[in-house]
Amino acid sequence: MRVVFMGTPEFSVPTLTEIVSGGHEVVAVYTRAPKPAGRGQEERKSPVHLAAEAFGLPVFTPRSLKGEAEQIIFASHDADVAIVVAYGLLLPKPILEAPRLGCLNLHGSLLPRWRGAAPIQRAIMAGDRQTGIQVMQMEEGLDTGPIGLGEVIAISPDMTAGELHDTMMVVGADLMGRAFAALERDSLQFTPQAEDGALYAKKIEKAETRIDWSRPAAEVHNHIRGLSPFPGAWFEIELGGKLVRVKALRSTLGQGTGAPGTLLGDLTIACGDGAVRLTQVQREGKGAMDAATFLRGAGTLPAIVR
């Protein structure tokens, strides 16, 4: 079958690799256009762009697919199916309908729970004990299409969004490979989503990244690990007479009680109910470090963090 692959970040690369290594005919790769990055603001190609070039595949980087000209180009690929993994652009109806077998999307949740932009982060922030990854037939609604195949993934108590991302990246590539093989055999069956239990995983906003120590410890812990490693939940602490921003990258539930924000020992911090112990942090302008290294470099700590 003729395949168009559509993806952008590192998360998408294993699935592209799975399809290419399976010997399938990838006639085009669509990815987000290069963006200025770094001190020199040189244009940086996406991970999928670089992978596609390494495989010798043709790459397309339209800024939008809403225009007729881009839709004509897409249709000219004469694809049997499009595989979409974290592409980042809206697919209008003419794009969705162009491939003979439609567009298959790899989505990182157990739909209809956590439709939308940030399903990995939102599942952890909500304290979910399991999530999953699913192959979905795309339609015009936001992540509303029928499900063809899926895998359940457990979320351990201290798992971060970064760890869940990496697990899904590998499991998802294998899942899409199996779904694609079933599609070729005409044996991939799709089941409509239930509407009960639908939740929207909205994009992470900067305004919600600051830690609120007045919340219960379990919620603070979930907030920290759900935003780790990026964009990172943060707080401020007074060091050397000035406020320094510190990102909390890893945590676990701690022991003790006190007024919210009180340092109870090491990097155990009192919350509205219970306490959280920080095990890995990143001081502003420095790399990630464990709690012991941070404490050695910080000197005498105040009684309260903000």
CSV table of N, CA and C in Angstrom, one decimal, residues 46-177:
chain,number,residue,atom,x,y,z
A,46,SER,N,12.5,19.3,12.3
A,46,SER,CA,11.9,18.4,13.3
A,46,SER,C,12.5,17.1,13.3
A,47,PRO,N,12.4,16.3,14.4
A,47,PRO,CA,12.9,14.9,14.4
A,47,PRO,C,12.4,14.1,13.3
A,48,VAL,N,11.1,14.2,12.9
A,48,VAL,CA,10.6,13.4,11.8
A,48,VAL,C,11.2,13.8,10.5
A,49,HIS,N,11.4,15.1,10.3
A,49,HIS,CA,12.1,15.6,9.1
A,49,HIS,C,13.5,15.0,8.9
A,50,LEU,N,14.2,15.0,10.0
A,50,LEU,CA,15.6,14.4,9.9
A,50,LEU,C,15.5,12.9,9.7
A,51,ALA,N,14.6,12.2,10.3
A,51,ALA,CA,14.5,10.8,10.1
A,51,ALA,C,14.1,10.5,8.7
A,52,ALA,N,13.1,11.2,8.2
A,52,ALA,CA,12.7,11.0,6.8
A,52,ALA,C,13.8,11.2,5.8
A,53,GLU,N,14.6,12.2,6.0
A,53,GLU,CA,15.8,12.5,5.1
A,53,GLU,C,16.8,11.3,5.2
A,54,ALA,N,17.0,10.8,6.4
A,54,ALA,CA,17.9,9.7,6.6
A,54,ALA,C,17.4,8.5,5.8
A,55,PHE,N,16.1,8.3,5.7
A,55,PHE,CA,15.5,7.2,5.0
A,55,PHE,C,15.4,7.5,3.5
A,56,GLY,N,15.7,8.7,3.1
A,56,GLY,CA,15.6,9.1,1.7
A,56,GLY,C,14.2,9.3,1.2
A,57,LEU,N,13.3,9.7,2.1
A,57,LEU,CA,11.9,9.9,1.8
A,57,LEU,C,11.6,11.4,1.5
A,58,PRO,N,10.7,11.6,0.5
A,58,PRO,CA,10.3,13.0,0.2
A,58,PRO,C,9.6,13.7,1.4
A,59,VAL,N,10.0,14.9,1.7
A,59,VAL,CA,9.4,15.6,2.9
A,59,VAL,C,8.7,16.9,2.4
A,60,PHE,N,7.5,17.1,3.0
A,60,PHE,CA,6.7,18.2,2.8
A,60,PHE,C,6.4,19.0,4.1
A,61,THR,N,6.5,20.3,4.0
A,61,THR,CA,6.4,21.1,5.3
A,61,THR,C,5.5,22.3,5.1
A,62,PRO,N,4.2,22.0,4.7
A,62,PRO,CA,3.3,23.1,4.5
A,62,PRO,C,3.0,23.8,5.9
A,63,ARG,N,2.7,25.1,5.9
A,63,ARG,CA,2.3,25.7,7.1
A,63,ARG,C,0.9,25.6,7.4
A,64,SER,N,0.1,25.1,6.5
A,64,SER,CA,-1.3,24.9,6.6
A,64,SER,C,-1.8,23.9,5.5
A,65,LEU,N,-2.8,23.2,5.8
A,65,LEU,CA,-3.4,22.3,4.8
A,65,LEU,C,-4.8,22.7,4.4
A,66,LYS,N,-5.1,23.9,4.7
A,66,LYS,CA,-6.5,24.4,4.4
A,66,LYS,C,-6.6,24.9,3.0
A,67,GLY,N,-5.5,25.3,2.4
A,67,GLY,CA,-5.6,25.8,1.0
A,67,GLY,C,-5.8,24.8,-0.1
A,68,GLU,N,-6.4,25.1,-1.1
A,68,GLU,CA,-6.7,24.2,-2.2
A,68,GLU,C,-5.4,23.7,-2.8
A,69,ALA,N,-4.4,24.5,-3.0
A,69,ALA,CA,-3.2,24.1,-3.6
A,69,ALA,C,-2.5,23.0,-2.9
A,70,GLU,N,-2.5,23.1,-1.5
A,70,GLU,CA,-1.9,22.0,-0.7
A,70,GLU,C,-2.7,20.8,-0.7
A,71,GLN,N,-4.0,20.9,-0.8
A,71,GLN,CA,-4.9,19.8,-0.9
A,71,GLN,C,-4.7,19.0,-2.2
A,72,ILE,N,-4.5,19.7,-3.3
A,72,ILE,CA,-4.3,19.1,-4.6
A,72,ILE,C,-3.0,18.3,-4.5
A,73,ILE,N,-1.9,18.9,-3.9
A,73,ILE,CA,-0.6,18.2,-3.8
A,73,ILE,C,-0.8,16.9,-3.0
A,74,PHE,N,-1.5,17.0,-1.9
A,74,PHE,CA,-1.7,15.9,-1.0
A,74,PHE,C,-2.5,14.8,-1.8
A,75,ALA,N,-3.5,15.1,-2.5
A,75,ALA,CA,-4.3,14.1,-3.2
A,75,ALA,C,-3.4,13.5,-4.3
A,76,SER,N,-2.4,14.2,-4.8
A,76,SER,CA,-1.6,13.7,-5.9
A,76,SER,C,-0.7,12.5,-5.5
A,77,HIS,N,-0.5,12.4,-4.2
A,77,HIS,CA,0.3,11.2,-3.7
A,77,HIS,C,-0.4,9.9,-3.9
A,78,ASP,N,-1.7,10.0,-4.2
A,78,ASP,CA,-2.5,8.8,-4.5
A,78,ASP,C,-2.3,7.7,-3.4
A,79,ALA,N,-2.4,8.2,-2.1
A,79,ALA,CA,-2.1,7.3,-1.0
A,79,ALA,C,-3.3,6.3,-0.7
A,80,ASP,N,-3.0,5.1,-0.3
A,80,ASP,CA,-4.0,4.2,0.3
A,80,ASP,C,-4.4,4.6,1.7
A,81,VAL,N,-3.5,5.1,2.5
A,81,VAL,CA,-3.7,5.4,3.8
A,81,VAL,C,-2.7,6.5,4.3
A,82,ALA,N,-3.1,7.3,5.2
A,82,ALA,CA,-2.2,8.3,5.9
A,82,ALA,C,-2.1,7.9,7.4
A,83,ILE,N,-0.9,7.8,7.9
A,83,ILE,CA,-0.6,7.5,9.3
A,83,ILE,C,-0.2,8.8,10.0
A,84,VAL,N,-1.0,9.2,11.0
A,84,VAL,CA,-0.8,10.5,11.7
A,84,VAL,C,-0.4,10.3,13.1
A,85,VAL,N,0.8,10.8,13.5
A,85,VAL,CA,1.3,10.6,14.9
A,85,VAL,C,1.9,12.0,15.3
A,86,ALA,N,1.1,12.7,16.1
A,86,ALA,CA,1.5,14.0,16.7
A,86,ALA,C,2.0,14.9,15.6
A,87,TYR,N,1.2,15.1,14.6
A,87,TYR,CA,1.6,16.0,13.5
A,87,TYR,C,1.6,17.4,13.9
A,88,GLY,N,0.5,17.9,14.4
A,88,GLY,CA,0.5,19.3,14.9
A,88,GLY,C,-0.3,20.3,14.0
A,89,LEU,N,-0.8,19.8,12.9
A,89,LEU,CA,-1.6,20.7,12.1
A,89,LEU,C,-3.0,20.1,11.9
A,90,LEU,N,-4.0,20.9,11.8
A,90,LEU,CA,-5.4,20.5,11.6
A,90,LEU,C,-5.5,19.9,10.2
A,91,LEU,N,-6.2,18.7,10.1
A,91,LEU,CA,-6.5,18.0,8.8
A,91,LEU,C,-7.9,18.3,8.4
A,92,PRO,N,-8.1,19.2,7.4
A,92,PRO,CA,-9.5,19.5,7.0
A,92,PRO,C,-10.1,18.3,6.2
A,93,LYS,N,-11.4,18.4,6.0
A,93,LYS,CA,-12.1,17.2,5.4
A,93,LYS,C,-11.5,16.7,4.1
A,94,PRO,N,-11.0,17.6,3.1
A,94,PRO,CA,-10.5,17.1,1.9
A,94,PRO,C,-9.2,16.3,2.1
A,95,ILE,N,-8.4,16.6,3.1
A,95,ILE,CA,-7.2,15.8,3.5
A,95,ILE,C,-7.6,14.5,4.1
A,96,LEU,N,-8.6,14.5,5.0
A,96,LEU,CA,-9.1,13.2,5.6
A,96,LEU,C,-9.6,12.3,4.6
A,97,GLU,N,-10.2,12.8,3.6
A,97,GLU,CA,-10.9,11.9,2.6
A,97,GLU,C,-10.1,11.5,1.4
A,98,ALA,N,-8.9,12.1,1.3
A,98,ALA,CA,-8.0,11.9,0.1
A,98,ALA,C,-7.5,10.4,0.1
A,99,PRO,N,-6.9,9.9,1.2
A,99,PRO,CA,-6.5,8.5,1.1
A,99,PRO,C,-7.6,7.5,0.9
A,100,ARG,N,-7.4,6.5,0.2
A,100,ARG,CA,-8.5,5.5,-0.1
A,100,ARG,C,-9.1,4.9,1.2
A,101,LEU,N,-8.2,4.6,2.2
A,101,LEU,CA,-8.6,4.0,3.5
A,101,LEU,C,-8.6,5.0,4.6
A,102,GLY,N,-8.5,6.3,4.3
A,102,GLY,CA,-8.6,7.3,5.3
A,102,GLY,C,-7.3,7.6,6.0
A,103,CYS,N,-7.4,8.2,7.2
A,103,CYS,CA,-6.3,8.6,8.0
A,103,CYS,C,-6.3,7.9,9.4
A,104,LEU,N,-5.3,7.2,9.7
A,104,LEU,CA,-5.2,6.5,11.0
A,104,LEU,C,-4.3,7.3,12.0
A,105,ASN,N,-4.8,7.6,13.2
A,105,ASN,CA,-4.1,8.4,14.1
A,105,ASN,C,-3.7,7.6,15.3
A,106,LEU,N,-2.5,7.8,15.8
A,106,LEU,CA,-2.0,7.1,17.1
A,106,LEU,C,-2.2,8.1,18.2
A,107,HIS,N,-3.1,7.8,19.2
A,107,HIS,CA,-3.4,8.8,20.2
A,107,HIS,C,-3.1,8.2,21.6
A,108,GLY,N,-2.5,9.0,22.4
A,108,GLY,CA,-2.0,8.6,23.7
A,108,GLY,C,-2.9,8.7,24.9
A,109,SER,N,-4.1,8.0,24.8
A,109,SER,CA,-5.0,7.8,25.9
A,109,SER,C,-5.9,6.7,25.6
A,110,LEU,N,-6.8,6.4,26.6
A,110,LEU,CA,-7.9,5.5,26.3
A,110,LEU,C,-9.2,6.3,26.1
A,111,LEU,N,-9.4,6.6,24.8
A,111,LEU,CA,-10.5,7.4,24.4
A,111,LEU,C,-11.8,6.7,24.8
A,112,PRO,N,-12.8,7.6,25.2
A,112,PRO,CA,-12.9,9.0,25.0
A,112,PRO,C,-12.3,9.9,26.1
A,113,ARG,N,-11.6,9.2,27.0
A,113,ARG,CA,-10.9,10.0,28.1
A,113,ARG,C,-9.7,10.6,27.5
A,114,TRP,N,-9.5,11.9,27.8
A,114,TRP,CA,-8.4,12.7,27.4
A,114,TRP,C,-8.2,12.9,25.9
A,115,ARG,N,-9.3,13.3,25.2
A,115,ARG,CA,-9.2,13.8,23.9
A,115,ARG,C,-8.4,15.1,23.9
A,116,GLY,N,-7.7,15.4,22.9
A,116,GLY,CA,-7.0,16.7,22.8
A,116,GLY,C,-5.5,16.7,22.9
A,117,ALA,N,-5.0,17.9,23.2
A,117,ALA,CA,-3.5,18.2,22.9
A,117,ALA,C,-2.6,17.5,23.9
A,118,ALA,N,-3.0,17.3,25.2
A,118,ALA,CA,-2.0,16.9,26.2
A,118,ALA,C,-2.5,15.7,27.0
A,119,PRO,N,-2.8,14.6,26.4
A,119,PRO,CA,-3.4,13.5,27.1
A,119,PRO,C,-2.4,12.8,28.1
A,120,ILE,N,-1.1,12.8,27.8
A,120,ILE,CA,-0.1,12.2,28.7
A,120,ILE,C,0.0,13.0,29.9
A,121,GLN,N,0.2,14.3,29.8
A,121,GLN,CA,0.3,15.1,31.0
A,121,GLN,C,-1.0,15.1,31.9
A,122,ARG,N,-2.1,15.2,31.2
A,122,ARG,CA,-3.4,15.4,31.9
A,122,ARG,C,-3.7,14.1,32.7
A,123,ALA,N,-3.4,12.9,32.1
A,123,ALA,CA,-3.7,11.7,32.8
A,123,ALA,C,-2.9,11.6,34.1
A,124,ILE,N,-1.7,12.0,34.1
A,124,ILE,CA,-0.9,11.9,35.3
A,124,ILE,C,-1.3,13.0,36.3
A,125,MET,N,-1.6,14.2,35.8
A,125,MET,CA,-2.0,15.3,36.7
A,125,MET,C,-3.3,15.0,37.4
A,126,ALA,N,-4.2,14.2,36.7
A,126,ALA,CA,-5.4,13.8,37.3
A,126,ALA,C,-5.3,12.6,38.3
A,127,GLY,N,-4.1,12.0,38.3
A,127,GLY,CA,-3.9,10.9,39.2
A,127,GLY,C,-4.4,9.6,38.7
A,128,ASP,N,-4.6,9.5,37.3
A,128,ASP,CA,-5.0,8.2,36.7
A,128,ASP,C,-4.0,7.1,37.0
A,129,ARG,N,-4.5,5.9,37.2
A,129,ARG,CA,-3.6,4.8,37.5
A,129,ARG,C,-3.3,4.0,36.2
A,130,GLN,N,-4.0,4.3,35.2
A,130,GLN,CA,-3.7,3.6,33.9
A,130,GLN,C,-4.2,4.5,32.8
A,131,THR,N,-3.6,4.4,31.6
A,131,THR,CA,-3.9,5.1,30.4
A,131,THR,C,-3.7,4.1,29.3
A,132,GLY,N,-3.5,4.6,28.1
A,132,GLY,CA,-3.2,3.6,27.0
A,132,GLY,C,-2.9,4.4,25.7
A,133,ILE,N,-2.7,3.6,24.7
A,133,ILE,CA,-2.5,4.2,23.4
A,133,ILE,C,-3.3,3.5,22.4
A,134,GLN,N,-3.9,4.2,21.4
A,134,GLN,CA,-4.9,3.6,20.5
A,134,GLN,C,-4.7,4.1,19.1
A,135,VAL,N,-5.1,3.2,18.2
A,135,VAL,CA,-5.1,3.6,16.8
A,135,VAL,C,-6.6,3.9,16.4
A,136,MET,N,-6.7,5.1,15.9
A,136,MET,CA,-8.1,5.6,15.7
A,136,MET,C,-8.2,6.0,14.2
A,137,GLN,N,-9.4,5.8,13.7
A,137,GLN,CA,-9.8,6.3,12.4
A,137,GLN,C,-10.1,7.8,12.5
A,138,MET,N,-9.5,8.7,11.8
A,138,MET,CA,-9.7,10.1,12.0
A,138,MET,C,-11.0,10.6,11.3
A,139,GLU,N,-11.7,11.5,12.0
A,139,GLU,CA,-12.8,12.2,11.4
A,139,GLU,C,-12.7,13.7,11.8
A,140,GLU,N,-13.7,14.5,11.4
A,140,GLU,CA,-13.6,15.9,11.6
A,140,GLU,C,-13.6,16.3,13.0
A,141,GLY,N,-14.3,15.6,13.9
A,141,GLY,CA,-14.3,15.9,15.3
A,141,GLY,C,-13.0,15.7,16.0
A,142,LEU,N,-12.7,16.3,17.1
A,142,LEU,CA,-11.5,16.2,17.8
A,142,LEU,C,-11.4,14.9,18.5
A,143,ASP,N,-10.6,14.0,18.0
A,143,ASP,CA,-10.3,12.7,18.6
A,143,ASP,C,-11.6,11.9,18.9
A,144,THR,N,-12.5,12.0,17.9
A,144,THR,CA,-13.8,11.4,18.1
A,144,THR,C,-14.0,10.1,17.3
A,145,GLY,N,-13.0,9.7,16.5
A,145,GLY,CA,-13.2,8.7,15.5
A,145,GLY,C,-13.2,7.3,16.2
A,146,PRO,N,-13.7,6.3,15.5
A,146,PRO,CA,-13.7,4.9,16.0
A,146,PRO,C,-12.3,4.3,16.2
A,147,ILE,N,-12.3,3.4,17.2
A,147,ILE,CA,-11.0,2.8,17.6
A,147,ILE,C,-10.8,1.4,16.9
A,148,GLY,N,-9.5,1.2,16.4
A,148,GLY,CA,-9.2,0.0,15.7
A,148,GLY,C,-8.4,-1.0,16.6
A,149,LEU,N,-7.5,-0.4,17.4
A,149,LEU,CA,-6.6,-1.2,18.2
A,149,LEU,C,-6.1,-0.4,19.3
A,150,GLY,N,-5.8,-1.0,20.5
A,150,GLY,CA,-5.3,-0.3,21.6
A,150,GLY,C,-4.5,-1.2,22.6
A,151,GLU,N,-3.7,-0.5,23.4
A,151,GLU,CA,-3.0,-1.2,24.5
A,151,GLU,C,-3.1,-0.3,25.8
A,152,VAL,N,-3.4,-1.0,26.9
A,152,VAL,CA,-3.5,-0.4,28.2
A,152,VAL,C,-2.1,-0.3,28.8
A,153,ILE,N,-1.8,0.9,29.4
A,153,ILE,CA,-0.5,1.1,30.0
A,153,ILE,C,-0.7,1.6,31.4
A,154,ALA,N,-0.1,0.9,32.4
A,154,ALA,CA,-0.2,1.3,33.8
A,154,ALA,C,0.7,2.5,34.1
A,155,ILE,N,0.2,3.3,35.0
A,155,ILE,CA,0.9,4.5,35.5
A,155,ILE,C,1.3,4.3,36.9
A,156,SER,N,2.6,4.1,37.1
A,156,SER,CA,3.0,3.8,38.5
A,156,SER,C,3.0,5.1,39.3
A,157,PRO,N,3.0,5.0,40.7
A,157,PRO,CA,2.8,6.1,41.5
A,157,PRO,C,3.7,7.3,41.3
A,158,ASP,N,5.0,7.1,41.0
A,158,ASP,CA,6.0,8.2,40.8
A,158,ASP,C,6.3,8.4,39.3
A,159,MET,N,5.7,7.8,38.4
A,159,MET,CA,6.0,7.9,37.0
A,159,MET,C,5.8,9.3,36.5
A,160,THR,N,6.7,9.8,35.7
A,160,THR,CA,6.6,11.2,35.2
A,160,THR,C,6.0,11.1,33.8
A,161,ALA,N,5.6,12.3,33.3
A,161,ALA,CA,5.1,12.4,31.9
A,161,ALA,C,6.2,12.0,30.9
A,162,GLY,N,7.4,12.3,31.2
A,162,GLY,CA,8.5,12.0,30.3
A,162,GLY,C,8.7,10.4,30.2
A,163,GLU,N,8.6,9.8,31.3
A,163,GLU,CA,8.7,8.3,31.3
A,163,GLU,C,7.5,7.7,30.6
A,164,LEU,N,6.3,8.2,30.8
A,164,LEU,CA,5.1,7.7,30.1
A,164,LEU,C,5.2,7.9,28.6
A,165,HIS,N,5.7,9.1,28.3
A,165,HIS,CA,5.9,9.4,26.9
A,165,HIS,C,6.8,8.4,26.2
A,166,ASP,N,7.9,8.1,26.8
A,166,ASP,CA,8.9,7.2,26.2
A,166,ASP,C,8.3,5.8,26.1
A,167,THR,N,7.5,5.3,27.1
A,167,THR,CA,6.9,4.0,27.0
A,167,THR,C,5.9,4.0,25.9
A,168,MET,N,5.0,5.0,25.8
A,168,MET,CA,4.0,5.1,24.7
A,168,MET,C,4.7,5.1,23.4
A,169,MET,N,5.8,5.8,23.3
A,169,MET,CA,6.5,6.0,22.0
A,169,MET,C,6.8,4.6,21.4
A,170,VAL,N,7.3,3.7,22.3
A,170,VAL,CA,7.7,2.3,21.8
A,170,VAL,C,6.5,1.5,21.6
A,171,VAL,N,5.6,1.4,22.6
A,171,VAL,CA,4.4,0.6,22.5
A,171,VAL,C,3.6,1.0,21.3
A,172,GLY,N,3.5,2.4,21.1
A,172,GLY,CA,2.7,2.9,20.0
A,172,GLY,C,3.2,2.5,18.6
A,173,ALA,N,4.5,2.5,18.4
A,173,ALA,CA,5.1,2.1,17.2
A,173,ALA,C,4.7,0.6,16.8
A,174,ASP,N,4.8,-0.2,17.8
A,174,ASP,CA,4.5,-1.6,17.6
A,174,ASP,C,3.0,-1.8,17.3
A,175,LEU,N,2.2,-1.0,18.1
A,175,LEU,CA,0.7,-1.1,17.9
A,175,LEU,C,0.3,-0.6,16.5
A,176,MET,N,0.9,0.5,16.0
A,176,MET,CA,0.6,0.9,14.7
A,176,MET,C,1.1,-0.1,13.6
A,177,GLY,N,2.2,-0.7,13.9
A,177,GLY,CA,2.7,-1.8,12.9
A,177,GLY,C,1.7,-2.9,12.8
